[in-house]
């Protein structure tokens, strides 16, 4: 589910990928965000790159717009500078004229906490090919960042498309959760309860993954802890998906050893979620990597147990396992 959602959301912005070719950066050196970047030494042309990072203690970069991303029909319209490709902390952009704009990965509610923090900045319409801007990156982990340009109209179209995907996905999951609650009350069985929790938590993950939860609930605490909350929703949803499989296939009765293996997967996911809260507002990307590896490790076991359940039927039209199954 997480992979499908990611492909749908990112797919909406594939047509903007070319915009990175119109923006190049040159390394200026270390410094604080309050420094005047125009007073730093001119960089060597050979250092021109399309992705930037913090070399430690804060790093300044000089960016130059090589080409106007607006087509002839949008000439003179504003463009959007947005950052993607890394869970960076704080960016400070200095525009021509000295205007400073600060974007914080974990303190500001960008349009996406999970989608590499696309914190956007609308550039003045006067900025086009040949314009220069300066970017200060403050990220202790030194992760790569890909500043990109996009026509304002395209960026807004992409934002609308993403909201439609989010609305459809969230509605479907909440409907599934409600249906599972009804089935739980009608037929009993823990499996439907686990399914309801899984669907509800996955809906919460989508809302935090895309940053839409901030637009629905304006809360400073929620904004600051959005990344940690997102990870908690995701890992808890995966944990309940394992519990659903165990209860639906009655693995505690049929295959207790396999049920214990799933219990280990559940415990590890919950432990990773708790660790992310201990880490604070900037949880390490390692936790998400470990969670995804656990999901990959569980897939063969899930498929095998599903195959065994499919192969073991009481009659061609009645399964032996699951809530309401006839013995």
PDB file of C-alpha atoms in Angstrom:
ATOM      1  CA  UNK A   1       0.000   0.000   0.000  1.00  0.00           C
ATOM      2  CA  UNK A   2       2.806   2.393   0.919  1.00  0.00           C
ATOM      3  CA  UNK A   3       4.617   1.678  -2.346  1.00  0.00           C
ATOM      4  CA  UNK A   4       1.464   2.088  -4.453  1.00  0.00           C
ATOM      5  CA  UNK A   5       0.662   5.413  -2.814  1.00  0.00           C
ATOM      6  CA  UNK A   6       4.200   6.667  -3.312  1.00  0.00           C
ATOM      7  CA  UNK A   7       4.107   5.794  -7.022  1.00  0.00           C
ATOM      8  CA  UNK A   8       0.751   7.531  -7.484  1.00  0.00           C
ATOM      9  CA  UNK A   9       1.829  10.712  -5.741  1.00  0.00           C
ATOM     10  CA  UNK A  10       5.244  10.946  -7.349  1.00  0.00           C
ATOM     11  CA  UNK A  11       3.849  10.040 -10.760  1.00  0.00           C
ATOM     12  CA  UNK A  12       1.833  13.241 -10.746  1.00  0.00           C
ATOM     13  CA  UNK A  13       5.031  15.249 -10.723  1.00  0.00           C
ATOM     14  CA  UNK A  14       7.115  13.355 -13.255  1.00  0.00           C
ATOM     15  CA  UNK A  15       6.590  16.012 -15.903  1.00  0.00           C
ATOM     16  CA  UNK A  16       8.380  18.502 -13.649  1.00  0.00           C
ATOM     17  CA  UNK A  17      11.605  16.507 -13.605  1.00  0.00           C
ATOM     18  CA  UNK A  18      13.083  18.500 -16.451  1.00  0.00           C
ATOM     19  CA  UNK A  19      13.028  21.658 -14.343  1.00  0.00           C
ATOM     20  CA  UNK A  20      16.175  20.620 -12.485  1.00  0.00           C
ATOM     21  CA  UNK A  21      18.161  21.099 -15.718  1.00  0.00           C
ATOM     22  CA  UNK A  22      17.494  24.838 -15.607  1.00  0.00           C
ATOM     23  CA  UNK A  23      19.165  25.383 -12.234  1.00  0.00           C
ATOM     24  CA  UNK A  24      22.824  24.870 -11.355  1.00  0.00           C
ATOM     25  CA  UNK A  25      24.644  25.439  -8.061  1.00  0.00           C
ATOM     26  CA  UNK A  26      28.204  26.226  -7.067  1.00  0.00           C
ATOM     27  CA  UNK A  27      29.669  25.626  -3.628  1.00  0.00           C
ATOM     28  CA  UNK A  28      30.614  28.792  -1.735  1.00  0.00           C
ATOM     29  CA  UNK A  29      31.763  27.341   1.580  1.00  0.00           C
ATOM     30  CA  UNK A  30      30.737  27.068   5.199  1.00  0.00           C
ATOM     31  CA  UNK A  31      28.957  29.803   7.106  1.00  0.00           C
ATOM     32  CA  UNK A  32      25.923  30.694   9.175  1.00  0.00           C
ATOM     33  CA  UNK A  33      22.511  31.537   7.768  1.00  0.00           C
ATOM     34  CA  UNK A  34      22.939  35.157   8.843  1.00  0.00           C
ATOM     35  CA  UNK A  35      26.069  35.684   6.724  1.00  0.00           C
ATOM     36  CA  UNK A  36      26.052  37.777   3.564  1.00  0.00           C
ATOM     37  CA  UNK A  37      26.636  35.222   0.796  1.00  0.00           C
ATOM     38  CA  UNK A  38      27.616  37.911  -1.697  1.00  0.00           C
ATOM     39  CA  UNK A  39      30.772  38.527   0.328  1.00  0.00           C
ATOM     40  CA  UNK A  40      31.952  34.932   0.044  1.00  0.00           C
ATOM     41  CA  UNK A  41      34.605  33.945  -2.468  1.00  0.00           C
ATOM     42  CA  UNK A  42      33.468  33.263  -6.028  1.00  0.00           C
ATOM     43  CA  UNK A  43      33.292  29.529  -6.747  1.00  0.00           C
ATOM     44  CA  UNK A  44      35.193  27.756  -9.466  1.00  0.00           C
ATOM     45  CA  UNK A  45      33.038  26.930 -12.530  1.00  0.00           C
ATOM     46  CA  UNK A  46      34.050  23.280 -12.297  1.00  0.00           C
ATOM     47  CA  UNK A  47      32.042  22.866  -9.074  1.00  0.00           C
ATOM     48  CA  UNK A  48      28.661  23.406 -10.760  1.00  0.00           C
ATOM     49  CA  UNK A  49      26.135  20.765  -9.623  1.00  0.00           C
ATOM     50  CA  UNK A  50      22.373  20.176  -9.579  1.00  0.00           C
ATOM     51  CA  UNK A  51      22.130  18.765  -6.026  1.00  0.00           C
ATOM     52  CA  UNK A  52      23.415  20.392  -2.861  1.00  0.00           C
ATOM     53  CA  UNK A  53      24.121  19.326   0.725  1.00  0.00           C
ATOM     54  CA  UNK A  54      25.498  20.599   4.018  1.00  0.00           C
ATOM     55  CA  UNK A  55      29.215  19.903   4.332  1.00  0.00           C
ATOM     56  CA  UNK A  56      28.978  20.450   8.095  1.00  0.00           C
ATOM     57  CA  UNK A  57      28.063  23.434  10.242  1.00  0.00           C
ATOM     58  CA  UNK A  58      25.990  25.091   7.514  1.00  0.00           C
ATOM     59  CA  UNK A  59      26.918  25.521   3.861  1.00  0.00           C
ATOM     60  CA  UNK A  60      26.247  28.278   1.310  1.00  0.00           C
ATOM     61  CA  UNK A  61      25.538  27.606  -2.361  1.00  0.00           C
ATOM     62  CA  UNK A  62      25.226  30.008  -5.274  1.00  0.00           C
ATOM     63  CA  UNK A  63      22.482  29.110  -7.718  1.00  0.00           C
ATOM     64  CA  UNK A  64      21.956  30.374 -11.234  1.00  0.00           C
ATOM     65  CA  UNK A  65      18.848  29.960 -13.351  1.00  0.00           C
ATOM     66  CA  UNK A  66      20.068  28.757 -16.738  1.00  0.00           C
ATOM     67  CA  UNK A  67      16.744  28.741 -18.564  1.00  0.00           C
ATOM     68  CA  UNK A  68      13.250  30.078 -18.064  1.00  0.00           C
ATOM     69  CA  UNK A  69      10.978  27.134 -17.252  1.00  0.00           C
ATOM     70  CA  UNK A  70       7.865  29.077 -18.257  1.00  0.00           C
ATOM     71  CA  UNK A  71       6.762  28.525 -21.816  1.00  0.00           C
ATOM     72  CA  UNK A  72       5.804  31.341 -24.194  1.00  0.00           C
ATOM     73  CA  UNK A  73       2.190  31.186 -23.020  1.00  0.00           C
ATOM     74  CA  UNK A  74       3.254  31.765 -19.389  1.00  0.00           C
ATOM     75  CA  UNK A  75       5.950  34.340 -20.023  1.00  0.00           C
ATOM     76  CA  UNK A  76       6.304  36.756 -17.118  1.00  0.00           C
ATOM     77  CA  UNK A  77       4.488  34.478 -14.665  1.00  0.00           C
ATOM     78  CA  UNK A  78       6.096  33.520 -11.323  1.00  0.00           C
ATOM     79  CA  UNK A  79       8.022  30.282 -10.954  1.00  0.00           C
ATOM     80  CA  UNK A  80       8.272  27.961  -7.962  1.00  0.00           C
ATOM     81  CA  UNK A  81      11.546  26.906  -6.371  1.00  0.00           C
ATOM     82  CA  UNK A  82      11.087  23.749  -4.324  1.00  0.00           C
ATOM     83  CA  UNK A  83      13.448  21.344  -2.611  1.00  0.00           C
ATOM     84  CA  UNK A  84      13.189  17.589  -2.892  1.00  0.00           C
ATOM     85  CA  UNK A  85      15.359  14.525  -2.596  1.00  0.00           C
ATOM     86  CA  UNK A  86      16.407  14.580   1.043  1.00  0.00           C
ATOM     87  CA  UNK A  87      15.140  14.925   4.586  1.00  0.00           C
ATOM     88  CA  UNK A  88      17.072  18.135   5.118  1.00  0.00           C
ATOM     89  CA  UNK A  89      16.505  20.410   8.083  1.00  0.00           C
ATOM     90  CA  UNK A  90      16.623  24.150   7.321  1.00  0.00           C
ATOM     91  CA  UNK A  91      17.039  26.079   4.070  1.00  0.00           C
ATOM     92  CA  UNK A  92      17.633  29.823   3.840  1.00  0.00           C
ATOM     93  CA  UNK A  93      17.180  31.363   0.395  1.00  0.00           C
ATOM     94  CA  UNK A  94      18.518  34.838  -0.382  1.00  0.00           C
ATOM     95  CA  UNK A  95      16.895  36.425  -3.437  1.00  0.00           C
ATOM     96  CA  UNK A  96      18.215  39.338  -5.496  1.00  0.00           C
ATOM     97  CA  UNK A  97      17.782  42.458  -3.414  1.00  0.00           C
ATOM     98  CA  UNK A  98      18.631  40.687  -0.159  1.00  0.00           C
ATOM     99  CA  UNK A  99      15.234  39.202   0.730  1.00  0.00           C
ATOM    100  CA  UNK A 100      15.679  36.128   2.954  1.00  0.00           C
ATOM    101  CA  UNK A 101      13.212  33.246   3.039  1.00  0.00           C
ATOM    102  CA  UNK A 102      13.596  30.453   5.594  1.00  0.00           C
ATOM    103  CA  UNK A 103      12.070  27.004   5.216  1.00  0.00           C
ATOM    104  CA  UNK A 104      12.352  24.398   7.971  1.00  0.00           C
ATOM    105  CA  UNK A 105      11.915  20.745   7.150  1.00  0.00           C
ATOM    106  CA  UNK A 106      10.622  19.768  10.597  1.00  0.00           C
ATOM    107  CA  UNK A 107       9.232  23.062  11.856  1.00  0.00           C
ATOM    108  CA  UNK A 108       7.184  24.219   8.865  1.00  0.00           C
ATOM    109  CA  UNK A 109       4.227  22.396   7.354  1.00  0.00           C
ATOM    110  CA  UNK A 110       5.299  21.984   3.782  1.00  0.00           C
ATOM    111  CA  UNK A 111       2.928  20.363   1.306  1.00  0.00           C
ATOM    112  CA  UNK A 112       4.537  17.031   2.104  1.00  0.00           C
ATOM    113  CA  UNK A 113       6.318  15.800   5.191  1.00  0.00           C
ATOM    114  CA  UNK A 114       7.051  12.446   3.630  1.00  0.00           C
ATOM    115  CA  UNK A 115       7.600  13.399   0.001  1.00  0.00           C
ATOM    116  CA  UNK A 116      11.079  14.740   0.672  1.00  0.00           C
ATOM    117  CA  UNK A 117       9.697  17.969   2.140  1.00  0.00           C
ATOM    118  CA  UNK A 118       8.795  19.919  -0.962  1.00  0.00           C
ATOM    119  CA  UNK A 119       8.976  23.247   0.809  1.00  0.00           C
ATOM    120  CA  UNK A 120       8.112  25.693  -2.018  1.00  0.00           C
ATOM    121  CA  UNK A 121       9.137  29.288  -2.579  1.00  0.00           C
ATOM    122  CA  UNK A 122       7.387  31.426  -5.188  1.00  0.00           C
ATOM    123  CA  UNK A 123      10.051  33.428  -7.001  1.00  0.00           C
ATOM    124  CA  UNK A 124       9.329  36.914  -8.344  1.00  0.00           C
ATOM    125  CA  UNK A 125       8.296  37.053 -11.986  1.00  0.00           C
ATOM    126  CA  UNK A 126      11.368  39.210 -12.636  1.00  0.00           C
ATOM    127  CA  UNK A 127      13.649  36.246 -11.989  1.00  0.00           C
ATOM    128  CA  UNK A 128      14.459  34.353 -15.165  1.00  0.00           C
ATOM    129  CA  UNK A 129      17.431  33.031 -17.102  1.00  0.00           C
ATOM    130  CA  UNK A 130      20.654  34.441 -15.677  1.00  0.00           C
ATOM    131  CA  UNK A 131      19.189  35.358 -12.286  1.00  0.00           C
ATOM    132  CA  UNK A 132      21.252  34.416  -9.236  1.00  0.00           C
ATOM    133  CA  UNK A 133      20.076  33.289  -5.810  1.00  0.00           C
ATOM    134  CA  UNK A 134      21.838  31.919  -2.750  1.00  0.00           C
ATOM    135  CA  UNK A 135      20.848  28.928  -0.635  1.00  0.00           C
ATOM    136  CA  UNK A 136      22.115  28.087   2.844  1.00  0.00           C
ATOM    137  CA  UNK A 137      21.643  24.469   3.950  1.00  0.00           C
ATOM    138  CA  UNK A 138      21.777  23.527   7.626  1.00  0.00           C
ATOM    139  CA  UNK A 139      21.504  19.762   7.950  1.00  0.00           C
ATOM    140  CA  UNK A 140      23.782  17.845  10.362  1.00  0.00           C
ATOM    141  CA  UNK A 141      23.213  14.600   8.455  1.00  0.00           C
ATOM    142  CA  UNK A 142      24.451  16.052   5.164  1.00  0.00           C
ATOM    143  CA  UNK A 143      21.762  14.548   2.960  1.00  0.00           C
ATOM    144  CA  UNK A 144      21.520  15.429  -0.719  1.00  0.00           C
ATOM    145  CA  UNK A 145      18.930  18.031  -1.729  1.00  0.00           C
ATOM    146  CA  UNK A 146      17.671  18.653  -5.258  1.00  0.00           C
ATOM    147  CA  UNK A 147      16.413  22.235  -5.741  1.00  0.00           C
ATOM    148  CA  UNK A 148      14.094  22.390  -8.734  1.00  0.00           C
ATOM    149  CA  UNK A 149      12.135  24.974 -10.670  1.00  0.00           C
ATOM    150  CA  UNK A 150       8.597  24.642 -11.941  1.00  0.00           C
ATOM    151  CA  UNK A 151       6.057  26.931 -13.595  1.00  0.00           C
ATOM    152  CA  UNK A 152       3.558  28.039 -10.977  1.00  0.00           C
ATOM    153  CA  UNK A 153       0.623  26.660 -12.972  1.00  0.00           C
ATOM    154  CA  UNK A 154       2.228  23.212 -13.272  1.00  0.00           C
ATOM    155  CA  UNK A 155       3.070  23.119  -9.590  1.00  0.00           C
ATOM    156  CA  UNK A 156      -0.510  24.000  -8.650  1.00  0.00           C
ATOM    157  CA  UNK A 157      -1.883  21.391 -11.074  1.00  0.00           C
ATOM    158  CA  UNK A 158       0.335  18.818  -9.445  1.00  0.00           C
ATOM    159  CA  UNK A 159      -0.813  19.872  -5.973  1.00  0.00           C
ATOM    160  CA  UNK A 160      -4.465  19.525  -7.000  1.00  0.00           C
ATOM    161  CA  UNK A 161      -3.838  16.086  -8.524  1.00  0.00           C
ATOM    162  CA  UNK A 162      -2.116  14.952  -5.345  1.00  0.00           C
ATOM    163  CA  UNK A 163      -5.009  16.177  -3.201  1.00  0.00           C
ATOM    164  CA  UNK A 164      -7.408  14.155  -5.354  1.00  0.00           C
ATOM    165  CA  UNK A 165      -5.311  11.015  -4.862  1.00  0.00           C
ATOM    166  CA  UNK A 166      -5.127  11.655  -1.132  1.00  0.00           C
ATOM    167  CA  UNK A 167      -8.881  12.221  -0.853  1.00  0.00           C
ATOM    168  CA  UNK A 168      -9.713   9.071  -2.826  1.00  0.00           C
ATOM    169  CA  UNK A 169      -7.221   6.882  -0.942  1.00  0.00           C
ATOM    170  CA  UNK A 170      -8.235   8.169   2.477  1.00  0.00           C
ATOM    171  CA  UNK A 171     -11.948   7.795   1.739  1.00  0.00           C
ATOM    172  CA  UNK A 172     -11.459   4.214   0.551  1.00  0.00           C
ATOM    173  CA  UNK A 173      -9.471   3.268   3.658  1.00  0.00           C
ATOM    174  CA  UNK A 174     -11.901   4.889   6.080  1.00  0.00           C
ATOM    175  CA  UNK A 175     -14.772   3.130   4.290  1.00  0.00           C
ATOM    176  CA  UNK A 176     -12.913  -0.166   4.680  1.00  0.00           C
ATOM    177  CA  UNK A 177     -12.379   0.562   8.374  1.00  0.00           C
ATOM    178  CA  UNK A 178     -16.089   1.284   8.861  1.00  0.00           C
ATOM    179  CA  UNK A 179     -17.060  -1.871   6.981  1.00  0.00           C
ATOM    180  CA  UNK A 180     -14.675  -3.926   9.117  1.00  0.00           C
ATOM    181  CA  UNK A 181     -16.241  -2.494  12.285  1.00  0.00           C
ATOM    182  CA  UNK A 182     -19.703  -3.473  11.027  1.00  0.00           C
ATOM    183  CA  UNK A 183     -18.494  -6.998  10.217  1.00  0.00           C
ATOM    184  CA  UNK A 184     -16.850  -7.234  13.630  1.00  0.00           C
ATOM    185  CA  UNK A 185     -20.093  -6.371  15.375  1.00  0.00           C
ATOM    186  CA  UNK A 186     -22.118  -8.662  13.101  1.00  0.00           C
ATOM    187  CA  UNK A 187     -19.949 -11.779  12.962  1.00  0.00           C
ATOM    188  CA  UNK A 188     -17.416 -11.350  15.749  1.00  0.00           C
ATOM    189  CA  UNK A 189     -13.798 -12.385  15.447  1.00  0.00           C
ATOM    190  CA  UNK A 190     -10.643 -10.412  16.142  1.00  0.00           C
ATOM    191  CA  UNK A 191      -9.618 -10.346  12.477  1.00  0.00           C
ATOM    192  CA  UNK A 192     -12.151  -7.690  11.501  1.00  0.00           C
ATOM    193  CA  UNK A 193     -11.077  -5.536  14.431  1.00  0.00           C
ATOM    194  CA  UNK A 194      -7.452  -5.752  13.322  1.00  0.00           C
ATOM    195  CA  UNK A 195      -8.507  -4.924   9.764  1.00  0.00           C
ATOM    196  CA  UNK A 196     -10.381  -1.840  10.967  1.00  0.00           C
ATOM    197  CA  UNK A 197      -7.359  -0.566  12.895  1.00  0.00           C
ATOM    198  CA  UNK A 198      -5.045  -1.259   9.961  1.00  0.00           C
ATOM    199  CA  UNK A 199      -7.240   0.717   7.547  1.00  0.00           C
ATOM    200  CA  UNK A 200      -7.708   3.597   9.997  1.00  0.00           C
ATOM    201  CA  UNK A 201      -3.976   3.877  10.732  1.00  0.00           C
ATOM    202  CA  UNK A 202      -3.120   3.683   7.036  1.00  0.00           C
ATOM    203  CA  UNK A 203      -5.520   6.558   6.372  1.00  0.00           C
ATOM    204  CA  UNK A 204      -3.713   8.532   9.059  1.00  0.00           C
ATOM    205  CA  UNK A 205      -0.403   7.651   7.437  1.00  0.00           C
ATOM    206  CA  UNK A 206      -1.585   9.009   4.089  1.00  0.00           C
ATOM    207  CA  UNK A 207      -2.742  12.276   5.649  1.00  0.00           C
ATOM    208  CA  UNK A 208       0.573  12.785   7.441  1.00  0.00           C
ATOM    209  CA  UNK A 209       2.653  11.445   4.557  1.00  0.00           C
ATOM    210  CA  UNK A 210       1.253  14.128   2.290  1.00  0.00           C
ATOM    211  CA  UNK A 211       1.034  16.873   4.915  1.00  0.00           C
ATOM    212  CA  UNK A 212      -2.726  17.174   4.451  1.00  0.00           C
ATOM    213  CA  UNK A 213      -3.339  16.541   8.138  1.00  0.00           C
ATOM    214  CA  UNK A 214      -1.841  19.959   8.891  1.00  0.00           C
ATOM    215  CA  UNK A 215      -4.380  21.635   6.625  1.00  0.00           C
ATOM    216  CA  UNK A 216      -7.202  19.797   8.391  1.00  0.00           C
ATOM    217  CA  UNK A 217      -5.917  20.338  11.946  1.00  0.00           C
ATOM    218  CA  UNK A 218      -3.947  23.537  12.544  1.00  0.00           C
ATOM    219  CA  UNK A 219      -1.750  22.742  15.521  1.00  0.00           C
ATOM    220  CA  UNK A 220       1.837  23.794  16.219  1.00  0.00           C
ATOM    221  CA  UNK A 221       2.673  20.551  18.011  1.00  0.00           C
ATOM    222  CA  UNK A 222       1.316  18.514  15.122  1.00  0.00           C
ATOM    223  CA  UNK A 223       3.405  20.521  12.686  1.00  0.00           C
ATOM    224  CA  UNK A 224       6.602  20.044  14.634  1.00  0.00           C
ATOM    225  CA  UNK A 225       6.117  16.318  15.193  1.00  0.00           C
ATOM    226  CA  UNK A 226       4.584  15.544  11.800  1.00  0.00           C
ATOM    227  CA  UNK A 227       7.418  13.289  10.631  1.00  0.00           C
ATOM    228  CA  UNK A 228       7.396  11.235  13.827  1.00  0.00           C
ATOM    229  CA  UNK A 229       3.613  10.930  13.766  1.00  0.00           C
ATOM    230  CA  UNK A 230       3.747   9.834  10.141  1.00  0.00           C
ATOM    231  CA  UNK A 231       6.190   7.056  10.995  1.00  0.00           C
ATOM    232  CA  UNK A 232       4.030   5.946  13.929  1.00  0.00           C
ATOM    233  CA  UNK A 233       0.940   5.648  11.725  1.00  0.00           C
ATOM    234  CA  UNK A 234       2.853   3.667   9.102  1.00  0.00           C
ATOM    235  CA  UNK A 235       4.539   1.202  11.445  1.00  0.00           C
ATOM    236  CA  UNK A 236       1.395   0.674  13.516  1.00  0.00           C
ATOM    237  CA  UNK A 237      -0.613  -0.019  10.352  1.00  0.00           C
ATOM    238  CA  UNK A 238       1.925  -2.639   9.294  1.00  0.00           C
ATOM    239  CA  UNK A 239       1.791  -4.196  12.765  1.00  0.00           C
ATOM    240  CA  UNK A 240      -2.003  -4.499  12.623  1.00  0.00           C
ATOM    241  CA  UNK A 241      -1.783  -5.972   9.129  1.00  0.00           C
ATOM    242  CA  UNK A 242       0.331  -8.783  10.599  1.00  0.00           C
ATOM    243  CA  UNK A 243      -2.166  -9.248  13.428  1.00  0.00           C
ATOM    244  CA  UNK A 244      -4.970  -9.422  10.864  1.00  0.00           C
ATOM    245  CA  UNK A 245      -3.184 -12.190   8.968  1.00  0.00           C
ATOM    246  CA  UNK A 246      -2.576 -14.154  12.169  1.00  0.00           C
ATOM    247  CA  UNK A 247      -6.172 -13.895  13.356  1.00  0.00           C
ATOM    248  CA  UNK A 248      -7.839 -14.354   9.970  1.00  0.00           C
ATOM    249  CA  UNK A 249      -5.850 -17.482   9.125  1.00  0.00           C
ATOM    250  CA  UNK A 250      -6.069 -18.707  12.743  1.00  0.00           C
ATOM    251  CA  UNK A 251      -2.333 -19.200  12.866  1.00  0.00           C
ATOM    252  CA  UNK A 252      -2.298 -19.386  16.678  1.00  0.00           C
ATOM    253  CA  UNK A 253      -4.297 -22.609  16.409  1.00  0.00           C
ATOM    254  CA  UNK A 254      -3.007 -24.023  13.143  1.00  0.00           C
ATOM    255  CA  UNK A 255       0.616 -22.913  13.003  1.00  0.00           C
ATOM    256  CA  UNK A 256       1.746 -21.488  16.365  1.00  0.00           C
ATOM    257  CA  UNK A 257       5.376 -21.203  15.302  1.00  0.00           C
ATOM    258  CA  UNK A 258       4.460 -19.029  12.343  1.00  0.00           C
ATOM    259  CA  UNK A 259       2.222 -16.956  14.607  1.00  0.00           C
ATOM    260  CA  UNK A 260       5.208 -16.338  16.884  1.00  0.00           C
ATOM    261  CA  UNK A 261       7.263 -15.173  13.904  1.00  0.00           C
ATOM    262  CA  UNK A 262       4.551 -12.667  13.011  1.00  0.00           C
ATOM    263  CA  UNK A 263       4.508 -11.561  16.652  1.00  0.00           C
ATOM    264  CA  UNK A 264       8.207 -10.758  16.345  1.00  0.00           C
ATOM    265  CA  UNK A 265       7.510  -8.629  13.247  1.00  0.00           C
ATOM    266  CA  UNK A 266       4.742  -6.823  15.142  1.00  0.00           C
ATOM    267  CA  UNK A 267       6.979  -6.179  18.138  1.00  0.00           C
ATOM    268  CA  UNK A 268       9.795  -4.825  15.990  1.00  0.00           C
ATOM    269  CA  UNK A 269       7.485  -2.411  14.146  1.00  0.00           C
ATOM    270  CA  UNK A 270       6.077  -1.090  17.431  1.00  0.00           C
ATOM    271  CA  UNK A 271       9.593  -0.781  18.870  1.00  0.00           C
ATOM    272  CA  UNK A 272      10.741   1.254  15.856  1.00  0.00           C
ATOM    273  CA  UNK A 273       7.749   3.566  16.252  1.00  0.00           C
ATOM    274  CA  UNK A 274       8.585   4.138  19.927  1.00  0.00           C
ATOM    275  CA  UNK A 275      12.246   4.756  19.118  1.00  0.00           C
ATOM    276  CA  UNK A 276      11.267   7.466  16.639  1.00  0.00           C
ATOM    277  CA  UNK A 277       9.556   9.373  19.468  1.00  0.00           C
ATOM    278  CA  UNK A 278      12.700   9.073  21.585  1.00  0.00           C
ATOM    279  CA  UNK A 279      14.747  10.475  18.688  1.00  0.00           C
ATOM    280  CA  UNK A 280      12.638  13.636  18.685  1.00  0.00           C
ATOM    281  CA  UNK A 281      11.357  15.796  15.858  1.00  0.00           C
ATOM    282  CA  UNK A 282      14.014  14.619  13.417  1.00  0.00           C
ATOM    283  CA  UNK A 283      13.868  10.812  13.485  1.00  0.00           C
ATOM    284  CA  UNK A 284      16.683   9.024  11.728  1.00  0.00           C
ATOM    285  CA  UNK A 285      15.963   7.721   8.203  1.00  0.00           C
ATOM    286  CA  UNK A 286      17.471   4.428   9.385  1.00  0.00           C
ATOM    287  CA  UNK A 287      14.263   3.625  11.260  1.00  0.00           C
ATOM    288  CA  UNK A 288      12.156   3.887   8.106  1.00  0.00           C
ATOM    289  CA  UNK A 289      14.698   1.760   6.229  1.00  0.00           C
ATOM    290  CA  UNK A 290      14.573  -0.975   8.874  1.00  0.00           C
ATOM    291  CA  UNK A 291      10.762  -0.880   8.843  1.00  0.00           C
ATOM    292  CA  UNK A 292      10.678  -1.330   5.068  1.00  0.00           C
ATOM    293  CA  UNK A 293      13.200  -4.175   5.282  1.00  0.00           C
ATOM    294  CA  UNK A 294      10.981  -5.906   7.843  1.00  0.00           C
ATOM    295  CA  UNK A 295       8.043  -5.551   5.463  1.00  0.00           C
ATOM    296  CA  UNK A 296      10.062  -7.095   2.641  1.00  0.00           C
ATOM    297  CA  UNK A 297      11.183  -9.913   4.929  1.00  0.00           C
ATOM    298  CA  UNK A 298       7.578 -10.706   5.878  1.00  0.00           C
ATOM    299  CA  UNK A 299       6.203 -10.763   2.320  1.00  0.00           C
ATOM    300  CA  UNK A 300       7.367 -14.332   1.461  1.00  0.00           C
ATOM    301  CA  UNK A 301       5.862 -15.628   4.705  1.00  0.00           C
ATOM    302  CA  UNK A 302       2.574 -13.829   4.059  1.00  0.00           C
ATOM    303  CA  UNK A 303       2.340 -15.182   0.504  1.00  0.00           C
ATOM    304  CA  UNK A 304       3.174 -18.712   1.626  1.00  0.00           C
ATOM    305  CA  UNK A 305       0.568 -18.729   4.380  1.00  0.00           C
ATOM    306  CA  UNK A 306      -2.024 -17.266   2.016  1.00  0.00           C
ATOM    307  CA  UNK A 307      -1.244 -20.034  -0.468  1.00  0.00           C
ATOM    308  CA  UNK A 308      -1.627 -22.692   2.233  1.00  0.00           C
ATOM    309  CA  UNK A 309      -4.977 -21.232   3.258  1.00  0.00           C
ATOM    310  CA  UNK A 310      -6.136 -21.172  -0.357  1.00  0.00           C
ATOM    311  CA  UNK A 311      -5.061 -24.774  -0.861  1.00  0.00           C
ATOM    312  CA  UNK A 312      -6.869 -25.922   2.291  1.00  0.00           C
ATOM    313  CA  UNK A 313     -10.626 -25.551   1.814  1.00  0.00           C
ATOM    314  CA  UNK A 314     -13.562 -27.328   3.387  1.00  0.00           C
ATOM    315  CA  UNK A 315     -15.554 -27.112   0.167  1.00  0.00           C
ATOM    316  CA  UNK A 316     -14.872 -25.279  -3.096  1.00  0.00           C
ATOM    317  CA  UNK A 317     -17.045 -22.366  -1.924  1.00  0.00           C
ATOM    318  CA  UNK A 318     -16.254 -22.257   1.823  1.00  0.00           C
ATOM    319  CA  UNK A 319     -12.821 -21.596   3.360  1.00  0.00           C
ATOM    320  CA  UNK A 320     -11.856 -23.392   6.545  1.00  0.00           C
ATOM    321  CA  UNK A 321     -10.242 -20.339   8.096  1.00  0.00           C
ATOM    322  CA  UNK A 322     -11.195 -16.858   9.055  1.00  0.00           C
ATOM    323  CA  UNK A 323     -14.076 -15.262  10.984  1.00  0.00           C
ATOM    324  CA  UNK A 324     -17.360 -16.959  10.288  1.00  0.00           C
ATOM    325  CA  UNK A 325     -15.737 -19.943   8.551  1.00  0.00           C
ATOM    326  CA  UNK A 326     -17.737 -23.150   8.864  1.00  0.00           C
ATOM    327  CA  UNK A 327     -15.993 -26.155  10.347  1.00  0.00           C
TER     328      UNK A 327
END
